[in-house]
Amino acid sequence: MARISHKLKNSFEGALAGGGDPATSPLYVFGPFLSLIVVSGAAKVVFGGAVWLAVLTIAVVSAMYRLVMKWVTDGSGGSGLSEEEFGGWAVKVNAAITFIEYTLTFLVSMAAMVTFIADRFPTLNGQVLGLPYRTLVAIALSVFTGWLVNRGPKMAARTFGPATGGVLVLLWLMILSTLIKTGLHLPVLSVEAFLPPNLHFTVGGFVRILAVMTGVEVFANLVAAFDGTPQQKSSKAFQSLLIIMITTAATMLIVGPAIFTLSDPTNTSVSVFTQTMDQLLPPPLPYLGSLVGIIVLMSASAASAQGLQNLALGLKERHYIPPTFGALNPYEVANKPVWLQVGIVSFCFLLFGTHEETYLALYAAGVFILLSMTGWAVTHRLMREYFEKRSVGKIGTIIGTTIGALLTTAATLIIFEERFFEGAWAYFIMVPILYLAFTYFRKKIGAPSPEMDYLGQINSALLAGFGFGQAPDQGQTIANGEQLPKKLQWEPEPIPHQLALAQQRDIHHVMVLLDGSEYAAQALPVAQFVCETTGAQLTLLTASRAFQSEGENKEAAEDYLCSIAEKIHATGIQVNCEVRSGSPAEVARQLVVEKEIDLVVVTTHGRSGEKNWLQAGLSSKLVRLLDIPVLLVQVFDSGPSEAPHFARILVALDGSAFAEQLLPYARFLAKQFDCELMLISVPAVPESGKYRAPASVMQTIRKQAEEGMRKYLTAVAKSMEEEGLAVRTIVTGSYPARTIVDVGKREGVDLIMVTSQGRGGLDLIFMGSVAQQVVQLSDSPVFILPINNELS
């Protein structure tokens, strides 16, 4: 059977897949540009200088990206190059600015789209209840776009697939019509444009049309989506870039003067592009052009939302954002980031209006920060290569890329100087906030495995482009090449576990928390069984704030505990009772220290009858407050089904030193109960479906992760078997909590052992917990070891 490839076959497909954003820019950049220079009174002098500066920037940046495309073949794009050259801080800065840029892309594209609609339906410029109709339309269409994107890439691709092709046809029709009707009149480049007092307006005009550079990064990311050798891939991606950039530059140079001559920038009811289109194109083409413009601008908004989904998925796997924020919905996309984006966009429309000029400078600022970082990363790479192997030819390349980096940096500084008080200041607040947030979550969650870090890089680099009638997951998004990068072609060494196994973790004192309910009392058989087997003493605790004011309740609690204690004492277990005033969790923590408790036993349900982990109940508070194990006993309405026994214990390990702290407890329990230990590891790499990478690459990464975890578990098992313990190892699944629970049920285990970081408040809400999910899904008791402090 012939091999079926869903990769991009040629440069034109690449242009359609990634060119939606830059191809739309000529539709809206001329309005703000002309409004500024016409007011200046020096429009004829300034126009040519600003346009030629923009075209020069297009040429320099395109040439710079030719080098990026040669170096980057795994889908990481310019951001990946910046990370490789500058380190981890570049990742967080890139991610922060990219998040802002996606939101601004949505804003600008949606605002421009509403302008195009208002061009044909002027009533949208009216108001209702103090709100412009166009604002309400923009918000409604933003919500619709978010809903559409959150139904998966196939839905969005089917809706907007032909959009980029349509706008390319429209732009070339405008170019041909201009040549036929007015002839070739290139912008006049005047020296006076760069002299006072015109220089200020030339630079200001240049700043307003720099949005033509948006979306350039996508072509570097598309390299890996092509078929062929690395050289062929980079060549095709660069040719795709040229198709879009030549179209954009030709529009600026040929149609630009016609727009300047034929349109009236003071006419705020119709955009200058529509005015020119009406004069250059014969009916009904101008109306079809408006329709194409509306569709492609909405597709650009949708592409930015899908890009944010991919960014969130990548950042989640690289542990820069909470897992819940990058969680997938039933359509297997991260919907929360999109709804956040739609909320921000709607707020901006209500507060600042729906005119694209409001957001353009801020939009271009972020683009050029990223381009500047890429430019300096390219220069840095070339300098390193030059010092490793000197050559005269490389000096010229270094000079060229340095000029490109200086030009993009200068453009960035100009934008911030020109529009600082009109919104550019927001970068100095938002970027540090996002940077600190990424740093915080990375530290909280810990570094990911190399495989997940790599897959996260691929998804973080995905700048969505919807291709011509094909869904992104059919090869028109970023995909890694068939070969893994060198940093993943390694043999994982088992993480040392001897230190953990050398530690002694005995259980001499057990505490049970009771509240007088039948639910809480279901913890007693398990606690009694543990004490009988290990010879541990038992403490029964009842605590309540109500005891402070109601003495009778306290006496009743004492009687209740004494009656239980008598029965347990008769079996030969040393038992004592504690009835104290205060919060049960806080009292338990105090008692753990006072009496040197080794294990706390509590049920998942209390007096309320509700499973209390997610409702900030006692069990979740204990895990957050204690640094000793908590044994959570599942509750059944019919009471305990049978006498407790531990014949088979499932121990969840992920290769981390944190999870290894379970091993001394697992060894102790296995010896005491003479039971079988089952060591399970769930590779972080999913088996399929969630990443925009070829199946062969996913299979290779998955296989490597499984082999590494098998070696690790085998080494752990061997150490424990040398002590006479019965040990089995299992490496399976993709989703830790669900896999652990499913294996536990299938194997009939009597106890599940997991670790849990001691999280509360927003941490618990945002970051979630595998332990939390295991407790929610399992019917077996769960032994949880809280990890509240960093390992020394």
mmCIF file of N, CA and C in Angstrom, residues 417-493:
data_model
loop_
_atom_site.group_PDB
_atom_site.id
_atom_site.type_symbol
_atom_site.label_atom_id
_atom_site.label_comp_id
_atom_site.label_asym_id
_atom_site.label_seq_id
_atom_site.Cartn_x
_atom_site.Cartn_y
_atom_site.Cartn_z
ATOM 1 N N GLU A 417 8.517 54.484 21.609
ATOM 2 C CA GLU A 417 8.629 55.930 21.827
ATOM 3 C C GLU A 417 7.412 56.669 21.272
ATOM 4 N N GLU A 418 6.958 56.215 20.099
ATOM 5 C CA GLU A 418 5.833 56.874 19.436
ATOM 6 C C GLU A 418 4.517 56.658 20.174
ATOM 7 N N ARG A 419 4.301 55.436 20.648
ATOM 8 C CA ARG A 419 2.961 55.091 21.161
ATOM 9 C C ARG A 419 2.996 54.622 22.607
ATOM 10 N N PHE A 420 4.006 55.061 23.355
ATOM 11 C CA PHE A 420 4.147 54.575 24.728
ATOM 12 C C PHE A 420 2.899 54.863 25.545
ATOM 13 N N PHE A 421 2.409 56.092 25.505
ATOM 14 C CA PHE A 421 1.268 56.474 26.330
ATOM 15 C C PHE A 421 -0.072 56.105 25.698
ATOM 16 N N GLU A 422 -0.024 55.476 24.527
ATOM 17 C CA GLU A 422 -1.251 55.038 23.861
ATOM 18 C C GLU A 422 -1.437 53.532 23.963
ATOM 19 N N GLY A 423 -0.707 52.908 24.869
ATOM 20 C CA GLY A 423 -0.908 51.482 25.102
ATOM 21 C C GLY A 423 0.350 50.657 25.150
ATOM 22 N N ALA A 424 1.466 51.154 24.544
ATOM 23 C CA ALA A 424 2.688 50.343 24.528
ATOM 24 C C ALA A 424 3.232 50.092 25.932
ATOM 25 N N TRP A 425 2.894 50.976 26.870
ATOM 26 C CA TRP A 425 3.339 50.793 28.263
ATOM 27 C C TRP A 425 2.851 49.471 28.851
ATOM 28 N N ALA A 426 1.752 48.945 28.287
ATOM 29 C CA ALA A 426 1.165 47.719 28.845
ATOM 30 C C ALA A 426 2.153 46.555 28.812
ATOM 31 N N TYR A 427 3.081 46.552 27.843
ATOM 32 C CA TYR A 427 4.056 45.462 27.779
ATOM 33 C C TYR A 427 4.936 45.423 29.025
ATOM 34 N N PHE A 428 5.226 46.607 29.585
ATOM 35 C CA PHE A 428 6.101 46.661 30.755
ATOM 36 C C PHE A 428 5.389 46.160 32.017
ATOM 37 N N ILE A 429 4.099 45.961 31.930
ATOM 38 C CA ILE A 429 3.342 45.399 33.053
ATOM 39 C C ILE A 429 2.993 43.937 32.777
ATOM 40 N N MET A 430 2.442 43.684 31.573
ATOM 41 C CA MET A 430 1.948 42.347 31.267
ATOM 42 C C MET A 430 3.073 41.323 31.118
ATOM 43 N N VAL A 431 4.158 41.693 30.441
ATOM 44 C CA VAL A 431 5.237 40.718 30.224
ATOM 45 C C VAL A 431 5.863 40.278 31.548
ATOM 46 N N PRO A 432 6.218 41.214 32.463
ATOM 47 C CA PRO A 432 6.757 40.754 33.757
ATOM 48 C C PRO A 432 5.773 39.903 34.551
ATOM 49 N N ILE A 433 4.473 40.259 34.512
ATOM 50 C CA ILE A 433 3.474 39.475 35.243
ATOM 51 C C ILE A 433 3.429 38.041 34.703
ATOM 52 N N LEU A 434 3.351 37.908 33.382
ATOM 53 C CA LEU A 434 3.294 36.585 32.781
ATOM 54 C C LEU A 434 4.609 35.826 32.999
ATOM 55 N N TYR A 435 5.722 36.535 32.917
ATOM 56 C CA TYR A 435 7.030 35.917 33.146
ATOM 57 C C TYR A 435 7.103 35.321 34.549
ATOM 58 N N LEU A 436 6.659 36.103 35.540
ATOM 59 C CA LEU A 436 6.689 35.620 36.922
ATOM 60 C C LEU A 436 5.721 34.454 37.112
ATOM 61 N N ALA A 437 4.571 34.519 36.423
ATOM 62 C CA ALA A 437 3.602 33.419 36.525
ATOM 63 C C ALA A 437 4.194 32.133 35.954
ATOM 64 N N PHE A 438 4.838 32.222 34.793
ATOM 65 C CA PHE A 438 5.463 31.036 34.197
ATOM 66 C C PHE A 438 6.542 30.478 35.128
ATOM 67 N N THR A 439 7.333 31.371 35.701
ATOM 68 C CA THR A 439 8.396 30.944 36.613
ATOM 69 C C THR A 439 7.818 30.257 37.841
ATOM 70 N N TYR A 440 6.742 30.824 38.377
ATOM 71 C CA TYR A 440 6.113 30.275 39.582
ATOM 72 C C TYR A 440 5.606 28.857 39.336
ATOM 73 N N PHE A 441 4.870 28.659 38.241
ATOM 74 C CA PHE A 441 4.290 27.344 37.990
ATOM 75 C C PHE A 441 5.359 26.317 37.625
ATOM 76 N N ARG A 442 6.399 26.748 36.915
ATOM 77 C CA ARG A 442 7.486 25.819 36.585
ATOM 78 C C ARG A 442 8.153 25.321 37.870
ATOM 79 N N LYS A 443 8.342 26.241 38.822
ATOM 80 C CA LYS A 443 8.951 25.857 40.085
ATOM 81 C C LYS A 443 8.019 24.964 40.891
ATOM 82 N N LYS A 444 6.728 25.277 40.870
ATOM 83 C CA LYS A 444 5.760 24.490 41.630
ATOM 84 C C LYS A 444 5.615 23.077 41.080
ATOM 85 N N ILE A 445 5.500 22.974 39.768
ATOM 86 C CA ILE A 445 5.236 21.666 39.156
ATOM 87 C C ILE A 445 6.514 20.876 38.974
ATOM 88 N N GLY A 446 7.617 21.589 38.743
ATOM 89 C CA GLY A 446 8.876 20.916 38.482
ATOM 90 C C GLY A 446 9.135 20.791 36.990
ATOM 91 N N ALA A 447 10.363 20.493 36.626
ATOM 92 C CA ALA A 447 10.738 20.377 35.215
ATOM 93 C C ALA A 447 10.097 19.137 34.607
ATOM 94 N N PRO A 448 9.655 19.210 33.346
ATOM 95 C CA PRO A 448 9.069 18.036 32.685
ATOM 96 C C PRO A 448 10.149 17.084 32.203
ATOM 97 N N SER A 449 9.722 15.937 31.736
ATOM 98 C CA SER A 449 10.668 15.006 31.126
ATOM 99 C C SER A 449 11.171 15.607 29.812
ATOM 100 N N PRO A 450 12.353 15.174 29.330
ATOM 101 C CA PRO A 450 12.846 15.711 28.054
ATOM 102 C C PRO A 450 11.856 15.502 26.910
ATOM 103 N N GLU A 451 11.162 14.342 26.927
ATOM 104 C CA GLU A 451 10.205 14.069 25.846
ATOM 105 C C GLU A 451 9.059 15.074 25.857
ATOM 106 N N MET A 452 8.487 15.329 27.046
ATOM 107 C CA MET A 452 7.367 16.250 27.131
ATOM 108 C C MET A 452 7.823 17.686 26.901
ATOM 109 N N ASP A 453 9.042 17.995 27.322
ATOM 110 C CA ASP A 453 9.573 19.326 27.070
ATOM 111 C C ASP A 453 9.697 19.556 25.569
ATOM 112 N N TYR A 454 10.136 18.537 24.869
ATOM 113 C CA TYR A 454 10.296 18.634 23.414
ATOM 114 C C TYR A 454 8.936 18.781 22.725
ATOM 115 N N LEU A 455 7.975 17.940 23.108
ATOM 116 C CA LEU A 455 6.644 18.049 22.519
ATOM 117 C C LEU A 455 6.006 19.392 22.855
ATOM 118 N N GLY A 456 6.274 19.881 24.061
ATOM 119 C CA GLY A 456 5.771 21.197 24.425
ATOM 120 C C GLY A 456 6.341 22.280 23.546
ATOM 121 N N GLN A 457 7.632 22.163 23.167
ATOM 122 C CA GLN A 457 8.235 23.145 22.273
ATOM 123 C C GLN A 457 7.528 23.145 20.929
ATOM 124 N N ILE A 458 7.208 21.960 20.420
ATOM 125 C CA ILE A 458 6.523 21.879 19.127
ATOM 126 C C ILE A 458 5.187 22.605 19.198
ATOM 127 N N ASN A 459 4.388 22.314 20.217
ATOM 128 C CA ASN A 459 3.062 22.915 20.309
ATOM 129 C C ASN A 459 3.131 24.390 20.646
ATOM 130 N N SER A 460 4.109 24.814 21.436
ATOM 131 C CA SER A 460 4.248 26.235 21.732
ATOM 132 C C SER A 460 4.559 27.021 20.479
ATOM 133 N N ALA A 461 5.219 26.390 19.524
ATOM 134 C CA ALA A 461 5.620 27.084 18.304
ATOM 135 C C ALA A 461 4.514 27.143 17.265
ATOM 136 N N LEU A 462 3.419 26.440 17.496
ATOM 137 C CA LEU A 462 2.379 26.372 16.478
ATOM 138 C C LEU A 462 1.668 27.710 16.323
ATOM 139 N N LEU A 463 1.903 28.380 15.223
ATOM 140 C CA LEU A 463 1.138 29.577 14.897
ATOM 141 C C LEU A 463 0.135 29.139 13.848
ATOM 142 N N ALA A 464 -1.121 29.066 14.223
ATOM 143 C CA ALA A 464 -2.100 28.377 13.395
ATOM 144 C C ALA A 464 -2.313 29.086 12.072
ATOM 145 N N GLY A 465 -2.391 28.307 11.003
ATOM 146 C CA GLY A 465 -2.811 28.793 9.707
ATOM 147 C C GLY A 465 -3.705 27.721 9.132
ATOM 148 N N PHE A 466 -4.824 28.111 8.547
ATOM 149 C CA PHE A 466 -5.840 27.105 8.268
ATOM 150 C C PHE A 466 -5.744 26.445 6.911
ATOM 151 N N GLY A 467 -4.750 26.705 6.127
ATOM 152 C CA GLY A 467 -4.631 25.928 4.908
ATOM 153 C C GLY A 467 -5.806 26.051 3.967
ATOM 154 N N PHE A 468 -5.665 25.530 2.763
ATOM 155 C CA PHE A 468 -6.702 25.634 1.749
ATOM 156 C C PHE A 468 -7.578 24.395 1.783
ATOM 157 N N GLY A 469 -8.596 24.451 2.641
ATOM 158 C CA GLY A 469 -9.567 23.374 2.689
ATOM 159 C C GLY A 469 -9.128 22.134 3.421
ATOM 160 N N GLN A 470 -8.024 22.200 4.162
ATOM 161 C CA GLN A 470 -7.573 21.033 4.918
ATOM 162 C C GLN A 470 -7.508 21.378 6.392
ATOM 163 N N ALA A 471 -7.791 20.407 7.218
ATOM 164 C CA ALA A 471 -7.722 20.636 8.658
ATOM 165 C C ALA A 471 -6.276 20.647 9.103
ATOM 166 N N PRO A 472 -5.945 21.471 10.114
ATOM 167 C CA PRO A 472 -4.577 21.521 10.604
ATOM 168 C C PRO A 472 -4.020 20.178 11.028
ATOM 169 N N ASP A 473 -4.881 19.321 11.580
ATOM 170 C CA ASP A 473 -4.343 18.053 12.048
ATOM 171 C C ASP A 473 -4.126 17.077 10.891
ATOM 172 N N GLN A 474 -4.323 17.557 9.651
ATOM 173 C CA GLN A 474 -4.005 16.736 8.499
ATOM 174 C C GLN A 474 -2.703 17.195 7.852
ATOM 175 N N GLY A 475 -1.857 17.789 8.674
ATOM 176 C CA GLY A 475 -0.518 18.066 8.192
ATOM 177 C C GLY A 475 -0.238 19.515 7.913
ATOM 178 N N GLN A 476 -1.174 20.444 8.173
ATOM 179 C CA GLN A 476 -0.921 21.828 7.853
ATOM 180 C C GLN A 476 -0.601 22.637 9.085
ATOM 181 N N THR A 477 -0.316 21.951 10.167
ATOM 182 C CA THR A 477 0.252 22.631 11.318
ATOM 183 C C THR A 477 1.648 22.104 11.518
ATOM 184 N N ILE A 478 2.288 22.576 12.565
ATOM 185 C CA ILE A 478 3.668 22.211 12.790
ATOM 186 C C ILE A 478 3.776 20.727 13.105
ATOM 187 N N ALA A 479 4.685 20.084 12.495
ATOM 188 C CA ALA A 479 4.935 18.675 12.795
ATOM 189 C C ALA A 479 6.429 18.450 12.817
ATOM 190 N N ASN A 480 6.861 17.650 13.720
ATOM 191 C CA ASN A 480 8.284 17.356 13.785
ATOM 192 C C ASN A 480 8.669 16.420 12.649
ATOM 193 N N GLY A 481 9.896 16.558 12.197
ATOM 194 C CA GLY A 481 10.383 15.674 11.163
ATOM 195 C C GLY A 481 10.466 14.244 11.642
ATOM 196 N N GLU A 482 10.843 13.361 10.732
ATOM 197 C CA GLU A 482 10.858 11.946 11.074
ATOM 198 C C GLU A 482 11.967 11.594 12.059
ATOM 199 N N GLN A 483 13.015 12.431 12.130
ATOM 200 C CA GLN A 483 14.122 12.149 13.042
ATOM 201 C C GLN A 483 13.988 12.985 14.301
ATOM 202 N N LEU A 484 14.222 12.359 15.441
ATOM 203 C CA LEU A 484 14.201 13.095 16.697
ATOM 204 C C LEU A 484 15.465 13.937 16.810
ATOM 205 N N PRO A 485 15.382 15.088 17.486
ATOM 206 C CA PRO A 485 16.591 15.878 17.697
ATOM 207 C C PRO A 485 17.579 15.119 18.571
ATOM 208 N N LYS A 486 18.841 15.505 18.475
ATOM 209 C CA LYS A 486 19.891 14.794 19.197
ATOM 210 C C LYS A 486 19.656 14.781 20.695
ATOM 211 N N LYS A 487 19.041 15.881 21.214
ATOM 212 C CA LYS A 487 18.874 15.947 22.664
ATOM 213 C C LYS A 487 17.920 14.882 23.187
ATOM 214 N N LEU A 488 17.145 14.241 22.257
ATOM 215 C CA LEU A 488 16.246 13.177 22.710
ATOM 216 C C LEU A 488 16.760 11.795 22.337
ATOM 217 N N GLN A 489 17.845 11.737 21.614
ATOM 218 C CA GLN A 489 18.387 10.438 21.237
ATOM 219 C C GLN A 489 19.387 9.992 22.302
ATOM 220 N N TRP A 490 18.852 9.626 23.448
ATOM 221 C CA TRP A 490 19.694 9.249 24.574
ATOM 222 C C TRP A 490 19.093 8.051 25.270
ATOM 223 N N GLU A 491 19.899 7.367 26.028
ATOM 224 C CA GLU A 491 19.443 6.231 26.816
ATOM 225 C C GLU A 491 19.245 6.698 28.252
ATOM 226 N N PRO A 492 17.998 6.780 28.704
ATOM 227 C CA PRO A 492 17.767 7.294 30.059
ATOM 228 C C PRO A 492 18.408 6.388 31.109
ATOM 229 N N GLU A 493 19.137 7.004 32.021
ATOM 230 C CA GLU A 493 19.721 6.264 33.133
ATOM 231 C C GLU A 493 18.714 6.218 34.285
#
